[in-house]
Short mmCIF file of C-alpha atoms and ligand atoms in Angstrom, two decimals:
data_model
loop_
_atom_site.label_atom_id
_atom_site.label_comp_id
_atom_site.label_asym_id
_atom_site.label_seq_id
_atom_site.Cartn_x
_atom_site.Cartn_y
_atom_site.Cartn_z
CA MET A 1 -29.12 -18.74 -29.34
CA SER A 2 -32.23 -17.88 -31.09
CA ASN A 3 -35.26 -16.54 -29.22
CA TRP A 4 -38.68 -15.02 -30.33
CA PRO A 5 -39.27 -11.75 -30.59
CA PHE A 6 -41.73 -10.40 -28.23
CA ARG A 7 -42.92 -7.60 -26.39
CA PHE A 8 -44.21 -7.09 -22.83
CA LEU A 9 -45.27 -4.24 -20.62
CA HIS A 10 -43.29 -3.43 -17.31
CA ALA A 11 -45.11 -1.36 -14.61
CA SER A 12 -45.26 -0.59 -11.20
CA ASP A 13 -46.27 1.53 -8.00
CA PHE A 14 -49.74 2.21 -8.97
CA HIS A 15 -50.28 3.02 -5.11
CA LEU A 16 -54.13 3.15 -5.74
CA GLU A 17 -54.53 4.10 -2.00
CA THR A 18 -52.77 7.39 -2.33
CA PRO A 19 -54.46 10.21 -4.22
CA PRO A 20 -52.02 13.22 -5.30
CA PHE A 21 -51.04 15.64 -2.26
CA GLY A 22 -48.91 18.30 -1.77
CA VAL A 23 -51.23 21.32 -2.60
CA ASP A 24 -53.03 23.56 -0.24
CA GLU A 25 -56.01 23.88 -2.60
CA VAL A 26 -57.53 22.03 -4.91
CA PRO A 27 -60.11 23.81 -7.28
CA ASP A 28 -63.44 22.36 -7.73
CA HIS A 29 -62.96 21.66 -11.53
CA LEU A 30 -59.81 19.35 -10.82
CA MET A 31 -61.09 17.73 -7.68
CA GLU A 32 -62.76 14.74 -9.10
CA LEU A 33 -59.45 14.07 -11.44
CA PHE A 34 -57.28 14.29 -8.14
CA LEU A 35 -59.41 11.74 -6.61
CA ALA A 36 -59.69 9.48 -9.28
CA ALA A 37 -55.91 9.73 -10.68
CA PRO A 38 -54.46 6.84 -9.16
CA TYR A 39 -57.22 4.54 -10.61
CA ARG A 40 -57.46 6.29 -13.89
CA SER A 41 -53.45 6.21 -14.31
CA ALA A 42 -53.44 2.77 -13.75
CA GLU A 43 -56.32 1.72 -16.02
CA ARG A 44 -54.24 3.45 -18.89
CA VAL A 45 -51.56 1.16 -17.93
CA PHE A 46 -53.97 -1.76 -18.77
CA ASP A 47 -55.33 -0.10 -21.97
CA ALA A 48 -52.17 0.24 -23.27
CA ALA A 49 -51.25 -3.65 -22.35
CA LEU A 50 -54.32 -4.44 -24.87
CA ALA A 51 -53.58 -1.71 -27.51
CA GLU A 52 -49.91 -2.79 -27.74
CA ASN A 53 -50.79 -6.42 -27.80
CA VAL A 54 -48.32 -7.51 -25.61
CA ASP A 55 -47.27 -10.98 -24.99
CA PHE A 56 -47.39 -10.50 -20.95
CA VAL A 57 -47.29 -7.77 -18.39
CA VAL A 58 -44.85 -7.67 -15.40
CA LEU A 59 -46.13 -5.75 -12.35
CA ALA A 60 -43.13 -4.98 -9.83
CA GLY A 61 -45.03 -4.29 -6.73
CA ASP A 62 -46.70 -1.42 -4.45
CA LEU A 63 -49.86 -1.73 -6.83
CA LEU A 64 -52.40 -1.17 -3.57
CA ASP A 65 -52.56 -0.94 -0.02
CA SER A 66 -55.83 -3.09 0.34
CA ARG A 67 -56.44 -1.91 4.00
CA ARG A 68 -56.84 1.58 2.62
CA THR A 69 -58.65 1.01 -0.64
CA GLY A 70 -61.08 -0.92 0.71
CA PRO A 71 -62.80 -3.49 -1.59
CA ARG A 72 -62.58 -0.81 -4.19
CA GLY A 73 -58.60 -1.44 -4.90
CA PRO A 74 -58.82 -5.35 -5.27
CA LEU A 75 -62.22 -5.00 -7.09
CA PHE A 76 -60.56 -2.81 -9.55
CA LEU A 77 -57.41 -4.98 -10.22
CA VAL A 78 -59.53 -7.95 -10.72
CA GLU A 79 -61.62 -6.38 -13.12
CA GLN A 80 -58.34 -5.05 -15.20
CA PHE A 81 -56.69 -8.73 -14.79
CA GLU A 82 -60.14 -9.93 -16.45
CA ARG A 83 -59.81 -7.52 -19.39
CA LEU A 84 -56.33 -9.14 -20.04
CA ALA A 85 -57.47 -12.73 -19.45
CA GLN A 86 -60.07 -12.52 -22.22
CA ARG A 87 -56.84 -11.79 -24.52
CA ASP A 88 -55.16 -14.48 -23.04
CA ILE A 89 -52.49 -12.08 -21.74
CA ARG A 90 -50.69 -13.15 -18.55
CA VAL A 91 -49.56 -11.25 -15.70
CA TYR A 92 -46.65 -11.77 -13.38
CA TRP A 93 -46.77 -9.63 -10.14
CA ALA A 94 -44.21 -9.47 -7.44
CA GLY A 95 -45.58 -7.80 -4.38
CA GLY A 96 -43.74 -4.82 -2.69
CA GLN A 97 -43.78 -3.17 0.41
CA ILE A 98 -47.77 -2.58 0.69
CA ASP A 99 -48.81 -5.64 -1.30
CA PRO A 100 -47.42 -8.93 0.02
CA PRO A 101 -49.29 -11.75 -1.11
CA GLU A 102 -51.06 -12.35 2.36
CA ALA A 103 -52.40 -8.86 2.07
CA TRP A 104 -54.54 -9.66 -0.89
CA PRO A 105 -58.21 -10.42 0.49
CA PRO A 106 -58.89 -14.22 0.54
CA SER A 107 -62.47 -14.01 -0.57
CA MET A 108 -61.44 -12.40 -3.83
CA ARG A 109 -59.93 -15.11 -5.81
CA LEU A 110 -57.21 -13.53 -8.36
CA PRO A 111 -58.01 -14.49 -12.04
CA LYS A 112 -56.27 -17.58 -13.43
CA ASN A 113 -54.21 -15.26 -15.67
CA VAL A 114 -52.07 -13.82 -12.93
CA TYR A 115 -49.23 -15.16 -11.22
CA LEU A 116 -48.38 -13.47 -7.68
CA PHE A 117 -44.71 -14.59 -6.76
CA ALA A 118 -44.55 -15.59 -3.12
CA GLN A 119 -41.97 -14.04 -0.48
CA GLY A 120 -38.53 -15.22 -0.18
CA GLU A 121 -36.75 -17.51 -2.59
CA PRO A 122 -37.55 -16.41 -5.89
CA GLU A 123 -39.90 -18.77 -8.15
CA GLN A 124 -39.08 -19.56 -11.69
CA ARG A 125 -42.07 -19.71 -14.32
CA VAL A 126 -41.44 -20.00 -18.02
CA HIS A 127 -44.05 -18.06 -20.26
CA ARG A 128 -44.76 -20.07 -23.37
CA ARG A 129 -46.47 -19.00 -26.63
CA ALA A 130 -48.09 -22.14 -28.08
CA ASP A 131 -46.02 -24.80 -27.08
CA THR A 132 -42.68 -22.79 -26.96
CA ALA A 133 -40.91 -20.95 -24.22
CA VAL A 134 -40.57 -17.25 -24.94
CA ALA A 135 -39.24 -16.16 -21.49
CA ARG A 136 -38.23 -17.26 -18.18
CA LEU A 137 -39.67 -15.23 -15.30
CA ILE A 138 -37.92 -15.36 -11.96
CA GLY A 139 -39.75 -13.49 -9.14
CA ALA A 140 -40.46 -12.89 -5.48
CA SER A 141 -42.41 -10.69 -3.48
CA ARG A 142 -40.60 -8.37 -1.24
CA LEU A 143 -39.85 -9.63 2.50
CA PRO A 144 -40.45 -6.93 5.04
CA GLN A 145 -37.03 -4.91 5.22
CA GLY A 146 -35.79 -7.02 2.54
CA ARG A 147 -33.08 -5.95 0.02
CA ILE A 148 -33.12 -7.61 -3.18
CA LYS A 149 -30.26 -10.55 -3.44
CA PRO A 150 -29.60 -10.57 -7.04
CA GLN A 151 -27.59 -13.80 -6.77
CA ALA A 152 -30.63 -15.66 -5.85
CA PHE A 153 -32.80 -14.98 -9.14
CA ASP A 154 -29.84 -17.07 -11.24
CA PRO A 155 -31.84 -18.54 -13.88
CA GLU A 156 -32.14 -22.46 -13.43
CA HIS A 157 -31.36 -22.98 -17.23
CA SER A 158 -29.93 -20.46 -19.47
CA GLY A 159 -31.19 -20.26 -23.31
CA VAL A 160 -34.21 -18.66 -23.17
CA PHE A 161 -34.50 -14.88 -22.17
CA SER A 162 -34.86 -14.15 -18.67
CA ILE A 163 -36.45 -11.46 -16.63
CA ALA A 164 -36.30 -11.10 -12.76
CA VAL A 165 -39.16 -9.29 -11.16
CA ALA A 166 -38.52 -7.75 -7.72
CA HIS A 167 -39.24 -4.69 -5.70
CA GLY A 168 -36.86 -2.60 -3.62
CA ARG A 169 -33.14 -1.74 -3.78
CA ALA A 170 -30.56 -3.86 -5.09
CA ASP A 171 -26.82 -3.78 -5.25
CA LEU A 172 -25.89 -2.71 -8.81
CA GLU A 173 -22.65 -4.49 -8.85
CA SER A 174 -24.66 -7.83 -8.27
CA ILE A 175 -27.14 -6.98 -10.62
CA LYS A 176 -24.14 -6.38 -13.42
CA ALA A 177 -22.69 -9.99 -12.33
CA SER A 178 -26.02 -11.75 -12.66
CA ARG A 179 -27.05 -13.85 -15.76
CA VAL A 180 -30.37 -12.47 -15.86
CA ASP A 181 -31.34 -10.47 -19.14
CA TYR A 182 -33.94 -7.97 -17.92
CA TRP A 183 -34.47 -6.84 -14.46
CA ALA A 184 -37.90 -5.49 -13.85
CA LEU A 185 -37.77 -3.58 -10.66
CA GLY A 186 -40.23 -1.53 -8.93
CA GLY A 187 -39.90 1.00 -5.97
CA HIS A 188 -38.60 4.10 -7.47
CA HIS A 189 -41.71 6.25 -8.34
CA SER A 190 -40.11 8.15 -11.05
CA ARG A 191 -38.73 6.37 -14.27
CA ARG A 192 -35.10 5.36 -14.19
CA THR A 193 -32.64 2.89 -15.97
CA LEU A 194 -30.23 1.54 -13.67
CA CYS A 195 -28.45 -0.25 -16.18
CA GLU A 196 -28.83 -0.08 -20.18
CA SER A 197 -27.43 -3.58 -21.33
CA MET A 198 -26.45 -6.88 -20.44
CA PRO A 199 -28.31 -7.03 -18.20
CA THR A 200 -30.59 -3.86 -18.69
CA ALA A 201 -32.08 -2.97 -15.24
CA HIS A 202 -35.21 -0.78 -15.35
CA GLU A 203 -37.84 1.20 -12.99
CA PRO A 204 -40.80 2.41 -14.94
CA GLY A 205 -42.01 4.52 -11.81
CA SER A 206 -45.61 5.15 -10.67
CA PRO A 207 -47.80 5.78 -13.55
CA GLN A 208 -49.18 8.77 -11.49
CA GLY A 209 -46.68 11.72 -9.93
CA ARG A 210 -48.33 12.17 -6.24
CA TRP A 211 -46.81 15.54 -5.37
CA PRO A 212 -44.76 18.43 -6.51
CA GLU A 213 -41.33 16.68 -6.24
CA GLU A 214 -42.54 13.94 -8.78
CA ALA A 215 -42.40 16.41 -11.64
CA GLY A 216 -42.62 15.23 -15.14
CA PRO A 217 -44.53 12.55 -17.03
CA HIS A 218 -45.02 9.34 -15.31
CA GLY A 219 -46.36 5.84 -17.17
CA TYR A 220 -45.27 2.54 -18.01
CA THR A 221 -42.53 0.95 -20.04
CA LEU A 222 -42.99 -1.18 -23.02
CA ILE A 223 -39.97 -3.76 -23.87
CA ASP A 224 -39.12 -5.20 -27.15
CA VAL A 225 -36.78 -8.13 -27.34
CA ASP A 226 -35.73 -8.91 -30.74
CA LEU A 227 -34.22 -12.34 -32.31
CA GLU A 228 -30.83 -11.54 -31.01
CA ARG A 229 -32.38 -10.77 -27.27
CA ASN A 230 -31.61 -6.88 -27.84
CA VAL A 231 -33.67 -4.88 -25.52
CA GLU A 232 -35.56 -1.85 -26.50
CA LEU A 233 -37.10 0.22 -23.94
CA LYS A 234 -40.21 2.18 -24.94
CA PRO A 235 -41.53 4.52 -22.12
CA ALA A 236 -44.95 5.89 -22.41
CA SER A 237 -47.02 8.11 -20.41
CA ALA A 238 -50.12 7.14 -18.26
CA ASP A 239 -50.47 10.23 -15.82
CA VAL A 240 -53.72 12.10 -15.91
CA LEU A 241 -52.46 15.05 -13.74
CA ARG A 242 -48.82 16.07 -14.17
CA TRP A 243 -46.39 18.28 -11.78
CA GLU A 244 -44.06 20.52 -13.47
CA THR A 245 -41.43 22.58 -11.59
CA GLN A 246 -40.58 25.86 -13.77
CA ARG A 247 -37.58 28.14 -12.57
CA LEU A 248 -37.36 31.73 -13.64
CA VAL A 249 -34.28 33.95 -12.74
CA ILE A 250 -35.08 37.99 -12.88
CA GLY A 251 -32.83 40.68 -12.87
CA GLU A 252 -32.94 44.38 -12.30
CA GLU A 253 -34.66 45.11 -15.54
CA HIS A 254 -37.37 42.72 -15.06
CA THR A 255 -41.07 44.23 -14.79
CA ALA A 256 -44.24 42.41 -13.29
CA ASP A 257 -45.69 42.23 -17.00
CA GLY A 258 -42.38 40.99 -18.45
CA LEU A 259 -42.46 38.26 -16.00
CA GLU A 260 -45.99 37.10 -16.43
CA ARG A 261 -45.23 37.03 -20.43
CA GLU A 262 -42.36 34.76 -19.76
CA MET A 263 -44.53 32.50 -17.57
CA ALA A 264 -47.22 32.47 -20.05
CA GLY A 265 -44.67 31.18 -22.70
CA ARG A 266 -43.47 28.45 -20.31
CA VAL A 267 -47.37 27.30 -19.96
CA GLU A 268 -47.65 27.48 -23.80
CA SER A 269 -44.68 25.26 -24.30
CA LEU A 270 -46.00 22.81 -21.79
CA ARG A 271 -49.39 22.82 -23.64
CA GLN A 272 -47.81 22.40 -27.01
CA ALA A 273 -45.74 19.35 -25.96
CA SER A 274 -48.79 17.60 -24.41
CA PRO A 275 -52.06 19.42 -25.39
CA GLU A 276 -54.26 16.55 -23.40
CA THR A 277 -52.39 16.90 -19.82
CA ASP A 278 -53.71 18.76 -17.02
CA PHE A 279 -50.52 20.45 -15.35
CA LEU A 280 -49.74 21.52 -11.99
CA ILE A 281 -46.93 23.85 -12.12
CA THR A 282 -44.64 25.00 -9.09
CA TRP A 283 -42.97 28.19 -9.99
CA HIS A 284 -39.80 29.13 -8.44
CA VAL A 285 -38.63 32.74 -8.91
CA ALA A 286 -34.98 33.44 -8.18
CA GLY A 287 -32.55 36.57 -9.05
CA SER A 288 -32.39 40.25 -7.55
CA GLY A 289 -33.78 43.70 -8.25
CA PRO A 290 -36.99 45.79 -7.51
CA LEU A 291 -39.41 43.14 -8.73
CA ALA A 292 -37.76 40.27 -7.02
CA ASP A 293 -37.67 42.58 -3.58
CA ALA A 294 -41.40 43.28 -4.26
CA LEU A 295 -42.27 39.91 -4.90
CA ARG A 296 -40.56 38.45 -1.61
CA ARG A 297 -42.23 40.78 0.80
CA GLY A 298 -45.91 41.62 1.14
CA THR A 299 -48.67 40.39 -0.96
CA ALA A 300 -47.30 40.60 -4.45
CA SER A 301 -46.75 36.75 -4.99
CA GLY A 302 -49.79 35.81 -3.83
CA GLU A 303 -51.41 38.36 -6.06
CA LEU A 304 -49.41 36.91 -8.92
CA LEU A 305 -50.35 33.29 -7.97
CA ALA A 306 -54.22 34.35 -8.19
CA ARG A 307 -53.68 35.79 -11.63
CA LEU A 308 -51.95 32.69 -13.21
CA ARG A 309 -54.72 30.62 -11.66
CA ASP A 310 -57.19 32.72 -13.02
CA ARG A 311 -55.44 33.03 -16.53
CA PHE A 312 -54.32 29.55 -17.25
CA GLY A 313 -55.94 27.18 -14.56
CA GLN A 314 -59.50 27.63 -15.23
CA ARG A 315 -60.10 25.88 -18.53
CA ARG A 316 -59.47 22.08 -18.76
CA PRO A 317 -57.00 20.63 -19.53
CA ALA A 318 -55.59 23.20 -16.94
CA ALA A 319 -52.36 24.73 -16.19
CA TRP A 320 -53.16 25.09 -12.48
CA SER A 321 -50.35 27.15 -10.46
CA VAL A 322 -49.78 25.41 -7.22
CA ALA A 323 -47.35 27.95 -5.56
CA VAL A 324 -45.28 30.83 -6.66
CA SER A 325 -41.99 30.68 -4.18
CA VAL A 326 -39.49 33.57 -4.36
CA GLU A 327 -36.05 32.27 -3.53
CA PRO A 328 -34.18 34.60 -1.22
CA PRO A 329 -31.02 36.51 -3.00
CA ALA A 330 -27.90 34.47 -2.63
CA ARG A 331 -25.87 37.72 -1.55
CA HIS A 332 -27.07 41.74 -0.98
CA ARG A 333 -25.78 44.52 -2.10
CA ALA A 334 -21.81 44.53 -1.67
CA ALA A 335 -21.68 48.18 0.01
CA TRP A 336 -23.87 47.02 2.86
CA TYR A 337 -21.45 44.22 4.07
CA ASP A 338 -18.94 46.83 4.83
CA GLU A 339 -21.20 49.18 6.46
CA ASP A 340 -20.84 50.22 10.43
CA THR A 341 -24.58 49.47 10.88
CA ILE A 342 -26.56 46.97 12.53
CA ARG A 343 -27.25 45.68 9.11
CA GLY A 344 -23.76 45.70 8.07
CA GLU A 345 -22.77 43.53 11.40
CA PHE A 346 -25.94 41.10 10.64
CA LEU A 347 -25.06 40.47 7.24
CA ARG A 348 -21.15 39.86 8.07
CA GLN A 349 -22.36 37.47 10.78
CA ILE A 350 -24.54 35.54 8.30
CA GLU A 351 -21.55 35.29 5.95
CA ARG A 352 -19.27 34.07 8.40
CA LEU A 353 -21.82 31.28 9.10
CA SER A 354 -22.43 30.27 5.61
CA ARG A 355 -18.35 29.94 5.25
CA GLU A 356 -18.09 28.00 8.38
CA SER A 357 -20.57 25.14 7.83
CA ASN A 358 -19.44 23.21 10.78
CA GLU A 359 -20.28 25.98 13.32
CA SER A 360 -23.82 25.30 14.98
CA LEU A 361 -26.60 27.85 14.00
CA ASP A 362 -27.62 27.46 17.96
CA LEU A 363 -31.20 27.76 16.83
CA GLU A 364 -32.62 25.75 20.02
CA GLY A 365 -32.65 28.65 22.11
CA PHE A 366 -35.09 30.24 19.42
CA LEU A 367 -37.65 27.44 19.69
CA SER A 368 -40.33 27.68 22.69
CA ASP A 369 -40.10 24.73 25.44
CA ALA A 370 -43.21 23.22 23.59
CA SER A 371 -41.50 22.43 20.62
CA ALA A 372 -38.38 21.55 22.08
CA ASP A 373 -38.60 18.04 21.66
CA GLY A 374 -40.45 18.03 18.39
CA PRO A 375 -39.91 17.73 14.94
CA ALA A 376 -38.92 21.35 14.41
CA ARG A 377 -35.95 20.78 16.79
CA ASP A 378 -34.82 17.40 14.87
CA LEU A 379 -35.08 19.51 11.72
CA LEU A 380 -32.83 22.41 12.93
CA LEU A 381 -30.19 20.04 14.38
CA LYS A 382 -29.78 17.80 11.53
CA THR A 383 -30.34 20.48 9.00
CA PRO A 384 -28.30 19.32 5.90
CA GLU A 385 -26.02 21.42 3.94
CA ALA A 386 -28.44 22.75 1.16
CA SER A 387 -31.14 23.80 3.60
CA ARG A 388 -28.57 25.42 5.90
CA THR A 389 -27.62 27.59 3.03
CA ASN A 390 -31.36 28.55 2.40
CA LEU A 391 -32.12 29.10 5.72
CA LEU A 392 -29.13 31.56 6.01
CA ARG A 393 -30.26 33.37 2.88
CA GLU A 394 -34.02 33.52 4.09
CA ALA A 395 -32.52 34.99 7.62
CA ALA A 396 -30.42 37.40 5.62
CA ALA A 397 -33.42 38.27 3.53
CA LEU A 398 -35.68 38.69 6.50
CA GLY A 399 -32.93 40.52 8.54
CA VAL A 400 -32.44 43.17 5.82
CA ASP A 401 -36.18 43.67 5.19
CA LEU A 402 -36.74 44.04 9.25
CA LEU A 403 -33.94 46.60 9.67
CA PHE A 404 -34.18 48.64 7.11
CA GLY A 405 -37.51 48.19 5.29
CA GLU A 406 -38.74 48.77 1.93
CA GLU A 407 -37.28 52.02 1.48
CA ALA A 408 -33.58 50.30 1.36
CA GLY A 409 -34.33 48.83 -2.04
CA SER A 410 -31.50 46.66 -3.14
MN1 LIG B 501 -43.96 2.61 -3.78
#
């Protein structure tokens, strides 16, 4: 069946109420950018809708928590919606966890080009160009604790390209079985495509990463639909600050200068790939040898961090180093595990605990009474596999250090 070729923009999770977080120190020259990042990245999404001349915009929830933004949040959105209204671009919005329809301040009228889907049963709206149907939008705002029920989004009529708009989790098998052509989903803060085609199910993620875990570009997605209803996803970035994680492995021969040269190289390639972007870099250094040992103890990693900030963090666009973390070695010098010393006994004990992952680490005894019911206890009792390994590695490194000190080397 023939169809109009058309283009729309899919975005979600603006989270206007949440500035970036997860850093111990924001330098003065990046402060303003930090505070403005949620709004500025969202504004770039609307800029793109205008520049790309889209037929309409689909917003899949979690745009703002209006209790936490105060009037600034809704005012900003109304302003942006009005920019689109002037060009006759409609907006289809399904609320998520923080923006159910009733949370919108009643005193602030949404412009007429915006359709905010109600909660519960999905509603169907046909988008028209002149008098011809272009797409059928099937949307619902999220119910509290609700999962998406893909069966409820069945298009009333087939023929015209159908787009489901919803926020939250859904069972992928039911999505695949649905008659919807494109699932415009929201909720996941990093971009991902759950299903490539027939149907396409996509989450554009938040236009701005919020913390070190949300590394890499963030933005929105443009979707081109051709005469044969083929879908082409065009991801684009809108973030004004970009989190990056860089991991380096060092060996016996590494010098401090050599490591810094490698870091400078990484900064250079980030800048070349995206010259306008301000980066926030978390460095992970792994490996063994004298340099790794030196970085693990004392002030060396702090000094390295200060130099990196000084060299690359000051000018704009900045490459600001958030932290340098040095991973503990997976294993220490082999001979130590056999020696008849406290260190040998200690390392053999750690090794046994790493092998026998079901054995409790019995850490509760080390917690003071005051913290006995607190989050630290929960954390220790429910320590998942990856952090158990890490905990044991940290303990081994610390133990070796305390028992023999620097003269031991490794
Ligand atoms: Mn969200």
